[in-house]
Amino acid sequence: MEPVSHVWINDVLGIPARRLREDRLLHEAEATGGDPRRICDLFGLTVGAALRYTATVDQAGLVEHNLRNAGPRPNARVDDSG
């Protein structure tokens, strides 16, 4: 079995592999609270490149987008022992 290439990703998924990587970088930046060291370690980026991705973490539009697209919140459990 051969490794999946960027050509397969581009053709089968219909999205450039570069965009998937960028999306993963942005997601990791958000998940780590904007930790550039972690981004550097995980993706092999320079500090400058990591800082460009982590700069998106505090943007109000990103927070608003995540809240709109988070889906329904789970119902709170009610404790009957009360």
CSV table of N, CA, C and O in Angstrom, one decimal:
chain,number,residue,atom,x,y,z
A,1,MET,N,0.8,-1.2,0.0
A,1,MET,CA,0.0,0.0,0.0
A,1,MET,C,0.9,1.2,0.0
A,1,MET,O,1.8,1.3,0.8
A,2,GLU,N,0.6,2.2,-0.8
A,2,GLU,CA,1.4,3.4,-1.0
A,2,GLU,C,0.7,4.5,-0.1
A,2,GLU,O,-0.5,4.6,0.1
A,3,PRO,N,1.6,5.5,0.3
A,3,PRO,CA,1.0,6.6,1.1
A,3,PRO,C,0.2,7.5,0.2
A,3,PRO,O,0.3,7.5,-1.0
A,4,VAL,N,-0.8,8.2,0.8
A,4,VAL,CA,-1.7,9.1,0.1
A,4,VAL,C,-0.9,10.3,-0.3
A,4,VAL,O,-0.1,10.9,0.5
A,5,SER,N,-1.0,10.7,-1.6
A,5,SER,CA,-0.3,11.9,-2.1
A,5,SER,C,-1.2,13.1,-2.1
A,5,SER,O,-2.5,13.0,-1.9
A,6,HIS,N,-0.6,14.3,-2.2
A,6,HIS,CA,-1.4,15.5,-2.3
A,6,HIS,C,-2.3,15.5,-3.5
A,6,HIS,O,-3.4,16.1,-3.5
A,7,VAL,N,-1.9,14.8,-4.6
A,7,VAL,CA,-2.8,14.7,-5.8
A,7,VAL,C,-4.1,13.9,-5.4
A,7,VAL,O,-5.2,14.4,-5.9
A,8,TRP,N,-4.0,12.9,-4.7
A,8,TRP,CA,-5.2,12.1,-4.3
A,8,TRP,C,-6.1,13.0,-3.5
A,8,TRP,O,-7.3,13.0,-3.7
A,9,ILE,N,-5.5,13.7,-2.5
A,9,ILE,CA,-6.3,14.6,-1.7
A,9,ILE,C,-7.0,15.7,-2.5
A,9,ILE,O,-8.2,15.9,-2.4
A,10,ASN,N,-6.3,16.3,-3.4
A,10,ASN,CA,-6.9,17.3,-4.3
A,10,ASN,C,-8.0,16.8,-5.2
A,10,ASN,O,-9.0,17.4,-5.3
A,11,ASP,N,-7.8,15.6,-5.7
A,11,ASP,CA,-8.7,15.0,-6.7
A,11,ASP,C,-9.9,14.4,-6.0
A,11,ASP,O,-11.1,14.6,-6.4
A,12,VAL,N,-9.7,13.6,-5.0
A,12,VAL,CA,-10.8,12.8,-4.3
A,12,VAL,C,-11.6,13.7,-3.4
A,12,VAL,O,-12.8,13.7,-3.4
A,13,LEU,N,-10.9,14.5,-2.6
A,13,LEU,CA,-11.6,15.4,-1.6
A,13,LEU,C,-12.1,16.7,-2.2
A,13,LEU,O,-13.0,17.3,-1.7
A,14,GLY,N,-11.5,17.0,-3.3
A,14,GLY,CA,-11.9,18.3,-4.0
A,14,GLY,C,-11.4,19.5,-3.3
A,14,GLY,O,-12.0,20.6,-3.5
A,15,ILE,N,-10.4,19.4,-2.5
A,15,ILE,CA,-9.9,20.6,-1.8
A,15,ILE,C,-8.4,20.5,-1.8
A,15,ILE,O,-7.8,19.4,-1.6
A,16,PRO,N,-7.7,21.6,-2.0
A,16,PRO,CA,-6.2,21.5,-2.1
A,16,PRO,C,-5.6,21.1,-0.7
A,16,PRO,O,-6.1,21.5,0.3
A,17,ALA,N,-4.6,20.2,-0.8
A,17,ALA,CA,-4.0,19.8,0.5
A,17,ALA,C,-3.5,20.9,1.3
A,17,ALA,O,-3.5,20.9,2.5
A,18,ARG,N,-3.0,22.0,0.6
A,18,ARG,CA,-2.5,23.2,1.3
A,18,ARG,C,-3.6,23.8,2.3
A,18,ARG,O,-3.3,24.2,3.4
A,19,ARG,N,-4.8,23.8,1.8
A,19,ARG,CA,-5.9,24.3,2.6
A,19,ARG,C,-6.2,23.5,3.8
A,19,ARG,O,-6.6,24.0,4.9
A,20,LEU,N,-6.1,22.2,3.6
A,20,LEU,CA,-6.3,21.3,4.8
A,20,LEU,C,-5.2,21.5,5.8
A,20,LEU,O,-5.5,21.5,7.0
A,21,ARG,N,-4.0,21.7,5.4
A,21,ARG,CA,-2.9,22.0,6.4
A,21,ARG,C,-3.1,23.3,7.1
A,21,ARG,O,-3.0,23.4,8.3
A,22,GLU,N,-3.5,24.3,6.3
A,22,GLU,CA,-3.8,25.6,6.9
A,22,GLU,C,-4.9,25.5,7.9
A,22,GLU,O,-4.9,26.1,9.0
A,23,ASP,N,-6.0,24.8,7.6
A,23,ASP,CA,-7.1,24.6,8.5
A,23,ASP,C,-6.6,23.9,9.8
A,23,ASP,O,-7.0,24.3,10.9
A,24,ARG,N,-5.8,22.9,9.6
A,24,ARG,CA,-5.3,22.2,10.8
A,24,ARG,C,-4.4,23.1,11.7
A,24,ARG,O,-4.5,23.0,12.9
A,25,LEU,N,-3.6,23.9,11.0
A,25,LEU,CA,-2.8,24.9,11.8
A,25,LEU,C,-3.6,25.8,12.6
A,25,LEU,O,-3.4,26.1,13.8
A,26,LEU,N,-4.7,26.4,11.9
A,26,LEU,CA,-5.5,27.3,12.6
A,26,LEU,C,-6.3,26.7,13.8
A,26,LEU,O,-6.4,27.2,14.9
A,27,HIS,N,-6.7,25.4,13.5
A,27,HIS,CA,-7.4,24.7,14.6
A,27,HIS,C,-6.5,24.4,15.8
A,27,HIS,O,-6.9,24.6,16.9
A,28,GLU,N,-5.3,24.0,15.5
A,28,GLU,CA,-4.3,23.8,16.6
A,28,GLU,C,-4.0,25.1,17.3
A,28,GLU,O,-3.8,25.0,18.5
A,29,ALA,N,-3.8,26.2,16.6
A,29,ALA,CA,-3.6,27.4,17.3
A,29,ALA,C,-4.7,27.8,18.2
A,29,ALA,O,-4.4,28.2,19.3
A,30,GLU,N,-5.9,27.6,17.8
A,30,GLU,CA,-7.0,27.8,18.7
A,30,GLU,C,-7.1,26.9,19.9
A,30,GLU,O,-7.3,27.3,21.0
A,31,ALA,N,-6.8,25.6,19.6
A,31,ALA,CA,-6.9,24.6,20.7
A,31,ALA,C,-5.8,24.8,21.7
A,31,ALA,O,-6.0,24.4,22.9
A,32,THR,N,-4.7,25.3,21.4
A,32,THR,CA,-3.6,25.5,22.3
A,32,THR,C,-3.6,26.9,22.9
A,32,THR,O,-2.7,27.3,23.7
A,33,GLY,N,-4.7,27.7,22.6
A,33,GLY,CA,-4.8,29.0,23.2
A,33,GLY,C,-3.7,30.0,22.6
A,33,GLY,O,-3.4,31.0,23.2
A,34,GLY,N,-3.2,29.7,21.4
A,34,GLY,CA,-2.3,30.5,20.7
A,34,GLY,C,-0.8,30.3,21.2
A,34,GLY,O,0.0,31.3,21.2
A,35,ASP,N,-0.5,29.1,21.5
A,35,ASP,CA,0.9,28.8,21.9
A,35,ASP,C,1.8,28.6,20.7
A,35,ASP,O,1.8,27.5,20.0
A,36,PRO,N,2.6,29.6,20.3
A,36,PRO,CA,3.5,29.5,19.1
A,36,PRO,C,4.5,28.4,19.2
A,36,PRO,O,4.8,27.7,18.2
A,37,ARG,N,5.0,28.1,20.4
A,37,ARG,CA,6.0,27.0,20.5
A,37,ARG,C,5.4,25.7,20.1
A,37,ARG,O,6.1,24.9,19.5
A,38,ARG,N,4.2,25.4,20.5
A,38,ARG,CA,3.6,24.2,20.2
A,38,ARG,C,3.4,24.1,18.7
A,38,ARG,O,3.6,23.0,18.1
A,39,ILE,N,3.0,25.2,18.0
A,39,ILE,CA,2.8,25.2,16.6
A,39,ILE,C,4.1,24.9,15.9
A,39,ILE,O,4.1,24.1,14.9
A,40,CYS,N,5.2,25.5,16.4
A,40,CYS,CA,6.5,25.3,15.8
A,40,CYS,C,6.9,23.8,15.9
A,40,CYS,O,7.3,23.2,15.0
A,41,ASP,N,6.7,23.2,17.1
A,41,ASP,CA,7.0,21.9,17.3
A,41,ASP,C,6.2,20.9,16.5
A,41,ASP,O,6.7,19.9,16.0
A,42,LEU,N,4.9,21.1,16.4
A,42,LEU,CA,4.0,20.2,15.7
A,42,LEU,C,4.2,20.2,14.2
A,42,LEU,O,4.1,19.2,13.5
A,43,PHE,N,4.4,21.4,13.7
A,43,PHE,CA,4.3,21.6,12.2
A,43,PHE,C,5.7,22.0,11.6
A,43,PHE,O,5.8,22.2,10.4
A,44,GLY,N,6.7,22.2,12.4
A,44,GLY,CA,8.0,22.5,11.9
A,44,GLY,C,8.1,23.9,11.3
A,44,GLY,O,8.8,24.2,10.3
A,45,LEU,N,7.3,24.8,11.8
A,45,LEU,CA,7.3,26.2,11.3
A,45,LEU,C,8.3,27.1,12.1
A,45,LEU,O,8.7,26.7,13.2
A,46,THR,N,8.6,28.2,11.5
A,46,THR,CA,9.5,29.2,12.1
A,46,THR,C,8.6,29.9,13.2
A,46,THR,O,7.4,29.8,13.1
A,47,VAL,N,9.2,30.6,14.1
A,47,VAL,CA,8.5,31.4,15.1
A,47,VAL,C,7.6,32.4,14.4
A,47,VAL,O,6.4,32.6,14.8
A,48,GLY,N,8.1,33.1,13.4
A,48,GLY,CA,7.4,34.1,12.7
A,48,GLY,C,6.1,33.5,12.0
A,48,GLY,O,5.0,34.1,12.1
A,49,ALA,N,6.2,32.4,11.4
A,49,ALA,CA,5.1,31.8,10.8
A,49,ALA,C,4.1,31.3,11.8
A,49,ALA,O,2.8,31.5,11.7
A,50,ALA,N,4.5,30.8,12.9
A,50,ALA,CA,3.6,30.3,14.0
A,50,ALA,C,2.9,31.5,14.6
A,50,ALA,O,1.7,31.4,14.9
A,51,LEU,N,3.6,32.6,14.7
A,51,LEU,CA,2.9,33.8,15.3
A,51,LEU,C,1.8,34.3,14.3
A,51,LEU,O,0.8,34.9,14.8
A,52,ARG,N,2.0,34.2,13.1
A,52,ARG,CA,0.9,34.6,12.1
A,52,ARG,C,-0.4,33.7,12.4
A,52,ARG,O,-1.5,34.3,12.3
A,53,TYR,N,-0.2,32.5,12.6
A,53,TYR,CA,-1.3,31.6,12.9
A,53,TYR,C,-1.9,31.9,14.2
A,53,TYR,O,-3.2,31.9,14.4
A,54,THR,N,-1.1,32.0,15.3
A,54,THR,CA,-1.6,32.2,16.6
A,54,THR,C,-2.3,33.6,16.8
A,54,THR,O,-3.1,33.8,17.7
A,55,ALA,N,-1.9,34.6,15.9
A,55,ALA,CA,-2.5,35.9,16.0
A,55,ALA,C,-4.0,35.9,15.7
A,55,ALA,O,-4.8,36.8,16.1
A,56,THR,N,-4.5,34.8,15.1
A,56,THR,CA,-5.9,34.7,14.7
A,56,THR,C,-6.7,34.3,15.9
A,56,THR,O,-8.0,34.4,15.9
A,57,VAL,N,-6.1,33.8,17.0
A,57,VAL,CA,-6.8,33.2,18.1
A,57,VAL,C,-7.7,34.3,18.8
A,57,VAL,O,-8.8,34.0,19.2
A,58,ASP,N,-7.2,35.5,19.0
A,58,ASP,CA,-7.9,36.5,19.7
A,58,ASP,C,-8.9,37.3,18.9
A,58,ASP,O,-9.5,38.3,19.4
A,59,GLN,N,-9.0,37.0,17.6
A,59,GLN,CA,-9.9,37.8,16.8
A,59,GLN,C,-11.3,37.6,17.1
A,59,GLN,O,-11.8,36.5,17.2
A,60,ALA,N,-12.1,38.7,17.3
A,60,ALA,CA,-13.5,38.6,17.7
A,60,ALA,C,-14.3,37.8,16.7
A,60,ALA,O,-15.2,37.0,17.1
A,61,GLY,N,-14.0,38.0,15.4
A,61,GLY,CA,-14.8,37.3,14.4
A,61,GLY,C,-14.6,35.8,14.5
A,61,GLY,O,-15.5,35.0,14.2
A,62,LEU,N,-13.4,35.3,14.9
A,62,LEU,CA,-13.2,33.9,15.0
A,62,LEU,C,-14.0,33.3,16.1
A,62,LEU,O,-14.6,32.3,16.0
A,63,VAL,N,-14.0,34.0,17.3
A,63,VAL,CA,-14.8,33.6,18.4
A,63,VAL,C,-16.2,33.5,18.1
A,63,VAL,O,-16.9,32.5,18.4
A,64,GLU,N,-16.7,34.6,17.4
A,64,GLU,CA,-18.1,34.6,17.0
A,64,GLU,C,-18.5,33.5,16.0
A,64,GLU,O,-19.5,32.8,16.2
A,65,HIS,N,-17.6,33.2,15.1
A,65,HIS,CA,-17.8,32.1,14.1
A,65,HIS,C,-17.9,30.8,14.8
A,65,HIS,O,-18.8,30.0,14.6
A,66,ASN,N,-17.0,30.6,15.8
A,66,ASN,CA,-17.0,29.3,16.5
A,66,ASN,C,-18.3,29.1,17.3
A,66,ASN,O,-18.8,28.0,17.4
A,67,LEU,N,-18.8,30.2,17.9
A,67,LEU,CA,-20.0,30.1,18.7
A,67,LEU,C,-21.2,29.8,17.8
A,67,LEU,O,-22.0,29.0,18.2
A,68,ARG,N,-21.2,30.4,16.6
A,68,ARG,CA,-22.3,30.2,15.7
A,68,ARG,C,-22.3,28.8,15.2
A,68,ARG,O,-23.4,28.2,14.9
A,69,ASN,N,-21.2,28.2,15.0
A,69,ASN,CA,-21.0,26.9,14.4
A,69,ASN,C,-20.8,25.7,15.3
A,69,ASN,O,-20.5,24.6,14.9
A,70,ALA,N,-20.9,26.0,16.6
A,70,ALA,CA,-20.6,25.0,17.6
A,70,ALA,C,-21.7,23.9,17.7
A,70,ALA,O,-21.5,22.9,18.2
A,71,GLY,N,-22.9,24.2,17.2
A,71,GLY,CA,-24.0,23.3,17.4
A,71,GLY,C,-24.8,23.5,18.7
A,71,GLY,O,-24.4,24.3,19.5
A,72,PRO,N,-25.8,22.7,18.9
A,72,PRO,CA,-26.6,22.9,20.1
A,72,PRO,C,-25.7,22.5,21.4
A,72,PRO,O,-24.9,21.6,21.3
A,73,ARG,N,-26.0,23.2,22.4
A,73,ARG,CA,-25.3,22.9,23.7
A,73,ARG,C,-26.0,21.7,24.3
A,73,ARG,O,-27.3,21.6,24.3
A,74,PRO,N,-25.3,20.8,25.0
A,74,PRO,CA,-25.9,19.7,25.6
A,74,PRO,C,-26.8,20.2,26.8
A,74,PRO,O,-26.4,21.2,27.4
A,75,ASN,N,-27.9,19.5,27.1
A,75,ASN,CA,-28.7,19.9,28.2
A,75,ASN,C,-28.0,19.6,29.5
A,75,ASN,O,-27.3,18.6,29.7
A,76,ALA,N,-28.2,20.5,30.4
A,76,ALA,CA,-27.6,20.4,31.7
A,76,ALA,C,-28.3,19.3,32.5
A,76,ALA,O,-29.5,19.2,32.5
A,77,ARG,N,-27.5,18.5,33.2
A,77,ARG,CA,-28.1,17.5,34.0
A,77,ARG,C,-28.7,18.1,35.3
A,77,ARG,O,-28.1,18.9,35.9
A,78,VAL,N,-29.9,17.6,35.6
A,78,VAL,CA,-30.5,18.1,36.8
A,78,VAL,C,-30.4,17.0,37.9
A,78,VAL,O,-30.6,15.9,37.7
A,79,ASP,N,-29.9,17.5,39.0
A,79,ASP,CA,-29.6,16.6,40.2
A,79,ASP,C,-31.0,16.4,40.9
A,79,ASP,O,-31.5,17.4,41.4
A,80,ASP,N,-31.5,15.2,41.0
A,80,ASP,CA,-32.7,14.9,41.7
A,80,ASP,C,-32.6,14.8,43.2
A,80,ASP,O,-33.6,14.6,43.9
A,81,SER,N,-31.4,14.9,43.7
A,81,SER,CA,-31.2,14.6,45.1
A,81,SER,C,-31.6,15.8,46.0
A,81,SER,O,-31.4,15.8,47.2
A,82,GLY,N,-32.0,16.9,45.4
A,82,GLY,CA,-32.2,18.1,46.0
A,82,GLY,C,-32.8,18.8,46.9
A,82,GLY,O,-33.1,19.5,47.6
